[in-house]
Amino acid sequence: MTEPTTAARAEIVVDLDAIRHNVAVLRSHVAPAAFMAVVKADGYGHGMVEVARAAREAGADWLGVATLDEARALRAAGDEGPLLCWLAVPGEEYDDLVAAGVDVTAYSVDQLAEIAAAAERVRGTARVQLKIDTGLTRGGATPRDWPRLVAEARELEQAGRVRVTGIWSHLVASDDPGHPANAAQEAVFAEALAGAEEAGLTPEVRHLANSAAALLRPAARHDLVRCGLAVYGLDPAPGHTARLLPDLGLVPAMTVRGRLAMVKAVAAGSGVSYGHTWVADRDTTLGLVPVGYAEGVSRAASPGAEIWVAGRRRPLRGRICMDQLLVDLDGDTPPAGEPFVLLGPGSGGEPTAQEWAEAIGTISYEVVTGMGGRLTRRHVGGAEERR
Ligand SMILES: *Cc1c(COP(=O)(O)O)cnc(C)c1O
């Protein structure tokens, strides 16, 4: 591990070269399908605007976000390319997004009417994508409501108020290629596409696949894939990608690092942190890490998780607190201020987001997206700047 590049107490370092590399690799892997980089939730904790820019530089054809506000923020930051958003509640403002050429998603006839009214107000044509619920039973029109939605969309299209640019759905179990839901959803999707075509719709893009499906189910790629997690270099289907991922060489983009606030010797028998859930079983040394659950480090990570300090991985001890946690240095006495790496790409021996997820009993999505609180965030462009 090299010397820290800053004196930061604790920070998220995002390698935009990794983002660019991952987008370029994924994009060529799924070609001729087009590629959408999903940058919702502040770019899965990596910084939405910076990731979006890097993804575009690497050739992302589309960007995808959940909320209208996220789409608005991307346009405000200067992004002008194809951009889809998919989550709104009744009464939200569509006018500026329609005027800015953002693709919005309609789940229902009522929502479609709201979007068409916005188009009317701005004297434009809304770019609308229709979502069919093929089995996730989350957003989107059910197959029962689909014929009415496509008929209504076609009428509004003929009136010049909307242009149906896409039809899409989302998978239940793309991280589990053998799950019967995959094939069942593909069949429902095919029927929905046929129904839309019969109604006279001519979408530019049909799409179903997230990262896992983009990698593992070529049949699900259609015209466009929507990749989130893989853009950030993480494995969307642990246990199913053993042959594929090493070939692709995705690089995790996030490192969480900082410097120890204190190092102290503790005697055997000392209880450590709230509740004394860990009692030193020998004389040892502990490092105080100035990061806690307010930064997104789950309380469930101790015992179980490790961090990298002074040349090796070391276990967390006792309860994780709001602002800080403790690491067992096993008699070593690095000085206060010694760098630690909480998670990173793994290339320097540090734990990865995937390992943290396993220690906590969650998925790497939640680990990286949750990183925040008082961590500062710094974007770097070269691997040598990563730490
Ligand atoms: C978040 C999201 C994605 C990206 O999923 P990954 O598994 O991160 O690739 C794709 N589509 C929709 C609708 C999403 O909400």
Tab-separated table of C-alpha atoms and ligand atoms in Angstrom, residues 38 40 44 86 138 168 170 210-211 226-229 365, ligand 1:
chain	number	residue	atom	x	y	z
A	38	VAL	CA	-27.410	3.539	-14.726
A	40	LYS	CA	-29.213	6.635	-10.028
A	44	TYR	CA	-24.453	4.036	-6.554
A	86	TRP	CA	-38.565	5.783	-14.389
A	138	ARG	CA	-43.263	-3.618	-8.778
A	168	TRP	CA	-39.180	-2.013	-21.210
A	170	HIS	CA	-37.196	-5.380	-15.291
A	210	ASN	CA	-29.782	-5.101	-16.037
A	211	SER	CA	-26.085	-5.913	-15.396
A	226	ARG	CA	-29.284	-1.059	-18.526
A	227	CYS	CA	-26.121	-1.629	-16.527
A	228	GLY	CA	-25.627	-0.237	-13.070
A	229	LEU	CA	-23.533	-2.379	-10.757
A	365	TYR	CA	-25.144	-2.665	-4.177
B	1	LIG	C1	-31.188	0.025	-10.857
B	1	LIG	C2	-31.792	-0.463	-12.099
B	1	LIG	C3	-31.005	-1.031	-13.120
B	1	LIG	C4	-29.539	-1.353	-12.941
B	1	LIG	O1	-29.431	-2.604	-12.291
B	1	LIG	P1	-28.018	-3.305	-12.041
B	1	LIG	O2	-28.379	-4.605	-11.468
B	1	LIG	O3	-27.293	-2.414	-11.079
B	1	LIG	O4	-27.338	-3.377	-13.347
B	1	LIG	C5	-31.610	-1.346	-14.312
B	1	LIG	N1	-32.929	-1.127	-14.501
B	1	LIG	C6	-33.727	-0.612	-13.537
B	1	LIG	C7	-35.158	-0.421	-13.801
B	1	LIG	C8	-33.193	-0.281	-12.299
B	1	LIG	O5	-33.994	0.214	-11.350
